[in-house]
Coordinates of N, CA and C in Angstrom, one line a residue:
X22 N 139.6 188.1 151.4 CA 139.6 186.9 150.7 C 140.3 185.8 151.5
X23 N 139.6 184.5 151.5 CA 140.0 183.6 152.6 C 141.2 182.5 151.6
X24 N 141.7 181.8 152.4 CA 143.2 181.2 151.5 C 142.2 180.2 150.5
X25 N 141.5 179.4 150.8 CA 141.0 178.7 149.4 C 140.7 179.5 148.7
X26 N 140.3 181.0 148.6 CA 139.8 182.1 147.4 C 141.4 181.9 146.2
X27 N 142.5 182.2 147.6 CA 143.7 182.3 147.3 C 144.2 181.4 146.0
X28 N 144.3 180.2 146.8 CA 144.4 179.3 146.2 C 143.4 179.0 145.3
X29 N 142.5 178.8 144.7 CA 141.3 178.6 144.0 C 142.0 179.7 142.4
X30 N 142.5 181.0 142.7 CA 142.8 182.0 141.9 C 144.6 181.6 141.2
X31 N 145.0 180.9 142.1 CA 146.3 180.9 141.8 C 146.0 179.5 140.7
X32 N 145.5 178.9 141.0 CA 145.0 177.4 140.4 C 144.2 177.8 138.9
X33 N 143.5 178.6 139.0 CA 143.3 179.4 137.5 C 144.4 179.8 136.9
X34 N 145.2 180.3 137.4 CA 146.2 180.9 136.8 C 147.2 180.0 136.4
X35 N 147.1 179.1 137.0 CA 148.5 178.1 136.6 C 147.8 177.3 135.6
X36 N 146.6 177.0 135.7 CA 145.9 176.1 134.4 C 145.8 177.1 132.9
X37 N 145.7 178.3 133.0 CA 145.7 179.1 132.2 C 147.3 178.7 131.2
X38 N 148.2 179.4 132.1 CA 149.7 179.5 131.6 C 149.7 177.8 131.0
X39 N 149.4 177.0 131.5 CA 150.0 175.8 131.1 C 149.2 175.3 129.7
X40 N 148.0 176.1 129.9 CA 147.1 175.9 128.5 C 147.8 176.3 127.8
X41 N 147.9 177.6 128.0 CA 149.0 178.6 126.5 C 150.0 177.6 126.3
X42 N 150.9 177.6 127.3 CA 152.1 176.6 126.8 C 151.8 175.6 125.7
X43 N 151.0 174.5 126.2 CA 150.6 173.7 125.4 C 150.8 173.7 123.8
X44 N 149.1 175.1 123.8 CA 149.3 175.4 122.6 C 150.4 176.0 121.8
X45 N 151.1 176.5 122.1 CA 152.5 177.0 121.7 C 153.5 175.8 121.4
X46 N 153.4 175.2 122.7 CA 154.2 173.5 122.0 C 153.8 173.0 120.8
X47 N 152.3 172.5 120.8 CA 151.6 172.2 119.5 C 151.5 172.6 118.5
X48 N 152.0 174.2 118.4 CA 152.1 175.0 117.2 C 153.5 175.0 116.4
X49 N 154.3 175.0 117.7 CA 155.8 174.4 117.5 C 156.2 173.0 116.6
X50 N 155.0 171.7 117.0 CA 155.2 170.7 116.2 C 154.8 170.5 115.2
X51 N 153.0 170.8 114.6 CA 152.6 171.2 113.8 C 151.9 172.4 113.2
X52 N 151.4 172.1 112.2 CA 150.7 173.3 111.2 C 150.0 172.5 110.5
X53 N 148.8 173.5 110.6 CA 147.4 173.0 109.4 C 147.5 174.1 108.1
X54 N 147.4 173.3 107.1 CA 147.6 173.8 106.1 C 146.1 173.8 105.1
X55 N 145.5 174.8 104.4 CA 144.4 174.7 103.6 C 145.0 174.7 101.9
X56 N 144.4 173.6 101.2 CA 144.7 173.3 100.1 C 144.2 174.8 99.1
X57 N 145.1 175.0 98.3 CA 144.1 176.1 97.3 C 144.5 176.0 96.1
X58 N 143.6 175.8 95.0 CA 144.1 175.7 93.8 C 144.2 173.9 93.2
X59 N 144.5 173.4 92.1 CA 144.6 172.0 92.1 C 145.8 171.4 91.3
X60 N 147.0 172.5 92.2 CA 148.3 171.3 91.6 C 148.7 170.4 92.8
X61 N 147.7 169.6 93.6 CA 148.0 168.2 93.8 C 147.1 167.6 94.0
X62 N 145.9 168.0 92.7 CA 145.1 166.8 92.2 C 145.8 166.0 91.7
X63 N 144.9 164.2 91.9 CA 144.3 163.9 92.4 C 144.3 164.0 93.8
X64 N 145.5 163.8 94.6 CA 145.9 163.4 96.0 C 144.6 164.1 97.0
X65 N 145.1 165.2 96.5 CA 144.6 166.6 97.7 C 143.6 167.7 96.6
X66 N 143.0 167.9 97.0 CA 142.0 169.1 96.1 C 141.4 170.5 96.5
X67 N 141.5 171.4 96.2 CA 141.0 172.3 96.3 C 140.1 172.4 97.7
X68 N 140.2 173.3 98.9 CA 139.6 173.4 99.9 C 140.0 172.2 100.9
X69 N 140.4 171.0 100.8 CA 140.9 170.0 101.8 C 142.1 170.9 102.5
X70 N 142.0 170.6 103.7 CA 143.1 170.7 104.9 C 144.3 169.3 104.7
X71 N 145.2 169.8 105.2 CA 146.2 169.2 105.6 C 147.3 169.2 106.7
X72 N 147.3 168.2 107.8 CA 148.1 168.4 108.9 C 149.6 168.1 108.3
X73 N 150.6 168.8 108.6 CA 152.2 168.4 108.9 C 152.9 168.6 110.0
X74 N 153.4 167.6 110.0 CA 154.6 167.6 110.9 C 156.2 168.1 111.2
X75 N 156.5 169.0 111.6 CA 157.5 169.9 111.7 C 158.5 168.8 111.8
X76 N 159.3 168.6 110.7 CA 160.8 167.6 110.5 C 161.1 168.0 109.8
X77 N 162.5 167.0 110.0 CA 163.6 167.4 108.6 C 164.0 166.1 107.9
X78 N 163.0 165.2 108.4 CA 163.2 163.4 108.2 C 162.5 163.6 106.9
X79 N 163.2 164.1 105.5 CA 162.2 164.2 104.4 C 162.4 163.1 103.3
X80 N 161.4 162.3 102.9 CA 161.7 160.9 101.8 C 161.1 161.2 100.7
X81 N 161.9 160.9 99.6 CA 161.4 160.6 98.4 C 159.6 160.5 98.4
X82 N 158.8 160.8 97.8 CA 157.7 160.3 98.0 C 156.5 161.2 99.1
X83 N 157.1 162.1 99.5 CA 156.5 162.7 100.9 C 155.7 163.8 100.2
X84 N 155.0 164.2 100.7 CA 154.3 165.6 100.7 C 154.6 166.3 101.5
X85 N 155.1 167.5 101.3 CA 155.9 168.6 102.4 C 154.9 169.9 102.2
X86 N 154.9 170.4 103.5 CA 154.5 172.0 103.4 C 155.8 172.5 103.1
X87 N 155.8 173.7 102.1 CA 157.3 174.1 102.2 C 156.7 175.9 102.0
X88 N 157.6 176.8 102.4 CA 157.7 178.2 102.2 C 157.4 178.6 100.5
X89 N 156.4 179.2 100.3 CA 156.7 179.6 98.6 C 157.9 180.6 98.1
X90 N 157.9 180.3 96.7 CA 159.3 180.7 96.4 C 158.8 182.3 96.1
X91 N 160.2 183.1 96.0 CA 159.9 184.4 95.1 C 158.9 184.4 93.7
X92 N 158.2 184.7 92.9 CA 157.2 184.4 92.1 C 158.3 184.5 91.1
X93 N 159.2 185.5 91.2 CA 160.1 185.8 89.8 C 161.9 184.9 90.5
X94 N 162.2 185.1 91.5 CA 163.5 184.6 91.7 C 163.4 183.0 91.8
X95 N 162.6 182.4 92.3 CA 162.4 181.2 92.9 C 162.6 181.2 94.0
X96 N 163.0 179.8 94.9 CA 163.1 179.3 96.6 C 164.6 180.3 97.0
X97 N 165.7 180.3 96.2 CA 166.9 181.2 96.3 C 166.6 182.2 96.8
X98 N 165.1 182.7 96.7 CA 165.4 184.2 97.4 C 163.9 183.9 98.4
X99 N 163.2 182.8 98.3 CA 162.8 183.0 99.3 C 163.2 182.9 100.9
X100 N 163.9 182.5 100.7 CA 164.5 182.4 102.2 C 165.0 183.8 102.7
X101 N 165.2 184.7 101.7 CA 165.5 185.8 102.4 C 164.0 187.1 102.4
X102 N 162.7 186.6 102.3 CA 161.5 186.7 102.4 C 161.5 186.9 104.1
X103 N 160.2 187.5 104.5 CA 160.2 187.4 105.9 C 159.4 186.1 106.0
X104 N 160.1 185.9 107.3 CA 159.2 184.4 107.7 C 157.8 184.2 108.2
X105 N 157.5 183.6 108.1 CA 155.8 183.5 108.5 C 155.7 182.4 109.6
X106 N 155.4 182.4 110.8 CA 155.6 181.3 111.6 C 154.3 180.4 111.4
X107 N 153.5 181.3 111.4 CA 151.7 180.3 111.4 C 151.1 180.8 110.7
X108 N 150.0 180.0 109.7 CA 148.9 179.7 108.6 C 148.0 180.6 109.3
X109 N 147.3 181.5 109.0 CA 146.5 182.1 109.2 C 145.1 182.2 108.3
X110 N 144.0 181.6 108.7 CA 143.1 181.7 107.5 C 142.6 182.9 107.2
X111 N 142.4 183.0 105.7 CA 141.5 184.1 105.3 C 143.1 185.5 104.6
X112 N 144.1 184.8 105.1 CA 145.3 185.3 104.9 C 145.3 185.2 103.1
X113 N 145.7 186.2 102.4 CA 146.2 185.8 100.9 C 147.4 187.0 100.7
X114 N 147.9 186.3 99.7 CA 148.6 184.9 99.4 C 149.0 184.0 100.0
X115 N 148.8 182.5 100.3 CA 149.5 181.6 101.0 C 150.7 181.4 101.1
X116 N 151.5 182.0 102.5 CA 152.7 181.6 102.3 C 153.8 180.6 102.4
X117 N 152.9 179.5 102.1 CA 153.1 178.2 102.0 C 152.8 177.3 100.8
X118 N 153.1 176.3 100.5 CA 152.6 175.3 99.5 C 152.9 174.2 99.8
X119 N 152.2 173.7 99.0 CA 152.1 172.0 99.2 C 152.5 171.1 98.1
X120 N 153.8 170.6 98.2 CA 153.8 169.7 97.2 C 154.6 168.5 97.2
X121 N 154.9 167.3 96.1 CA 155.5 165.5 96.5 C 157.0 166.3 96.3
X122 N 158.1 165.4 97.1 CA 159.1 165.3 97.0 C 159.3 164.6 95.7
X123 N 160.0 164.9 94.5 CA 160.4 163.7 93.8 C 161.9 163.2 93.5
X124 N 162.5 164.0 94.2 CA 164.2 163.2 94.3 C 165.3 164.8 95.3
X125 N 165.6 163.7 96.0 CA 166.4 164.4 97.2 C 167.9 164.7 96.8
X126 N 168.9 165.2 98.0 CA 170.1 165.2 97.5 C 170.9 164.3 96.7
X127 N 171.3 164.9 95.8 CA 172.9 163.9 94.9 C 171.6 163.0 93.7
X128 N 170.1 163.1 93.9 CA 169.7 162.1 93.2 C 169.5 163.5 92.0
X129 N 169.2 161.9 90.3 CA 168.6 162.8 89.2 C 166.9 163.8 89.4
X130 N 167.1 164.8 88.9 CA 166.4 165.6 89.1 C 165.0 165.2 87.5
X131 N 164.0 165.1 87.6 CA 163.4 165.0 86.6 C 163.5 165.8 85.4
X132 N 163.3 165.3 84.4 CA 163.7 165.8 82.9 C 164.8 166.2 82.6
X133 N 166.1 166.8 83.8 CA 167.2 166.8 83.2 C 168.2 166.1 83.2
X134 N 168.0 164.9 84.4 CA 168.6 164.1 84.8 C 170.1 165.0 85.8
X135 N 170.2 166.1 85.8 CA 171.4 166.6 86.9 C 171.2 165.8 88.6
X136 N 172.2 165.9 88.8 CA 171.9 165.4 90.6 C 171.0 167.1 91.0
X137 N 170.5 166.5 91.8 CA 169.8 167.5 93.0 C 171.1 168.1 93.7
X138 N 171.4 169.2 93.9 CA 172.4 169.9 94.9 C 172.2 169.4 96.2
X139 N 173.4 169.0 96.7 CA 173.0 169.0 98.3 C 172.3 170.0 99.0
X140 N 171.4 169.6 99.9 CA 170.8 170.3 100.5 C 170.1 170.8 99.9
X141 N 169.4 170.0 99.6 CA 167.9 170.7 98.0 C 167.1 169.7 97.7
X142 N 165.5 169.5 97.6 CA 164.9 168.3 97.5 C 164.4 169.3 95.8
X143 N 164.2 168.3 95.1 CA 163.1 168.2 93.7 C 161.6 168.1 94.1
X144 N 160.5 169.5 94.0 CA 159.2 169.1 94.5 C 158.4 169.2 93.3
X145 N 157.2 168.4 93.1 CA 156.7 168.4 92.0 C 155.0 168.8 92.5
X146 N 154.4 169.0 91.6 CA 153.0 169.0 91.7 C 152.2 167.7 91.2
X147 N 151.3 167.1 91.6 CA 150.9 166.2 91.5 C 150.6 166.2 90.2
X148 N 149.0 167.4 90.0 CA 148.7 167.6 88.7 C 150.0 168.2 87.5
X149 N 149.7 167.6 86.5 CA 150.7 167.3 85.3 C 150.9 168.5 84.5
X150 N 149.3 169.1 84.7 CA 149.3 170.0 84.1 C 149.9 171.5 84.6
X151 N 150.2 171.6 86.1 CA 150.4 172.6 86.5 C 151.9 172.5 87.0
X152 N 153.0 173.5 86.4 CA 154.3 173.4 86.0 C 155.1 174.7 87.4
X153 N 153.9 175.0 88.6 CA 154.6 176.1 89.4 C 154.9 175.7 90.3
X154 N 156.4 174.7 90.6 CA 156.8 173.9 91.1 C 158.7 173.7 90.7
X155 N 159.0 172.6 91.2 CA 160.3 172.7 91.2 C 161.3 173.0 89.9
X156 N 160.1 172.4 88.3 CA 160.5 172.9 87.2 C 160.3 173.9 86.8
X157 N 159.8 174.9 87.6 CA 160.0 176.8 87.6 C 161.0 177.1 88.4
X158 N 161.1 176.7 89.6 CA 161.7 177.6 90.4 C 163.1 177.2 90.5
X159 N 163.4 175.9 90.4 CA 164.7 175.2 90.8 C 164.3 174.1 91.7
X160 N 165.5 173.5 92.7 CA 165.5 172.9 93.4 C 165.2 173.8 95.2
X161 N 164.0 172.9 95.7 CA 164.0 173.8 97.0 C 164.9 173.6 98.0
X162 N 165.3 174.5 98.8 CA 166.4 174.4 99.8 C 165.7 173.2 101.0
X163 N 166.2 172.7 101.8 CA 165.6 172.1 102.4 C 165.1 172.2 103.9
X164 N 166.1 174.5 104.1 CA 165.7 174.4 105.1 C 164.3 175.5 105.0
X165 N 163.8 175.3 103.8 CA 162.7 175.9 103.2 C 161.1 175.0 103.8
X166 N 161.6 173.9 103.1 CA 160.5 172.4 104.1 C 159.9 172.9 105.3
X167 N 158.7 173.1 105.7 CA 158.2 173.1 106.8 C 158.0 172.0 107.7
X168 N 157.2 171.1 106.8 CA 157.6 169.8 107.6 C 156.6 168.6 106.7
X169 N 156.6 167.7 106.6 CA 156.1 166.5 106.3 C 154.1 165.9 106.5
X170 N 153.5 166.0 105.2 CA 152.3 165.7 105.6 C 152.0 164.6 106.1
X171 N 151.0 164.5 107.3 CA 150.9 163.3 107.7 C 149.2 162.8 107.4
X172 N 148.5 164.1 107.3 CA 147.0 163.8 107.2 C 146.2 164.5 106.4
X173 N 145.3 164.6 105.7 CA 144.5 165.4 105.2 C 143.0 165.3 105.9
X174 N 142.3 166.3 105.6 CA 141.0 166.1 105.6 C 140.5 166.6 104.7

């Protein structure tokens, strides 16, 4: 093998690793999320995708991916759930969800008016009619939040 073979092979290799990296960076900042079900009709509907953004900059107002809670304990015990790093399609149960922020730390929490605990956002479901959200489970922790939507399709 003559040195441009050399070189030629080492140059794959380095474009290779640097690809992976990449992707690993990109997976590190975001996650695509697939909509299922319709508690945040109107917004988002059944089958639409959703990109977010891996933060902790969370506002009033926001759509967050966040970890789903225990079905029977709530978000309290999800965190001691195993973690899921990435959305896998075709995966069920989702172990994620998608729902609006509607009042952050120290603020009133809907219908009861209590402050939100520090370190706990109020998430609601868009649709009115569907109640499996922060008035089931509690207040979500916030290091539950995956990150912030920024796009749908």
């Amino acid at each position: 093998m003559t040195s441009s073979n050399w070189f030629f092979a080492l140059g794959l290799i380095v474009a290779a690793l640097l690809t992976a990296e990449s992707v690993r960076q990109l997976r590190r900042r975001w996650v695509l999320v697939e909509i299922k079900g319709v508690s945040m009709e109107p917004a988002l509907h059944d089958g639409d995708e959703v990109l977010a953004k891996r933060t902790r900059n969370i506002a009033v107002g926001d759509i967050v991916v966040v970890t789903a809670p225990d079905p029977r304990l709530g978000w309290a015990e999800a965190k001691r759930a195993p973690s899921v790093k990435f959305a896998s399609r075709g995966s069920a149960p989702s172990p994620w969800w998608v729902k609006r922020v509607t009042a952050g730390p120290g603020e009133p929490m809907p219908d009861s008016g209590e402050p939100v605990p520090p370190g706990h956002y109020f998430l609601l479901s868009d649709n009115p009619e569907v109640r499996d959200d922060s008035r089931r489970h509690g207040p979500c922790p916030a290091n539950l939040i995956v990150g912030s939507v920024i796009r749908s399709f």
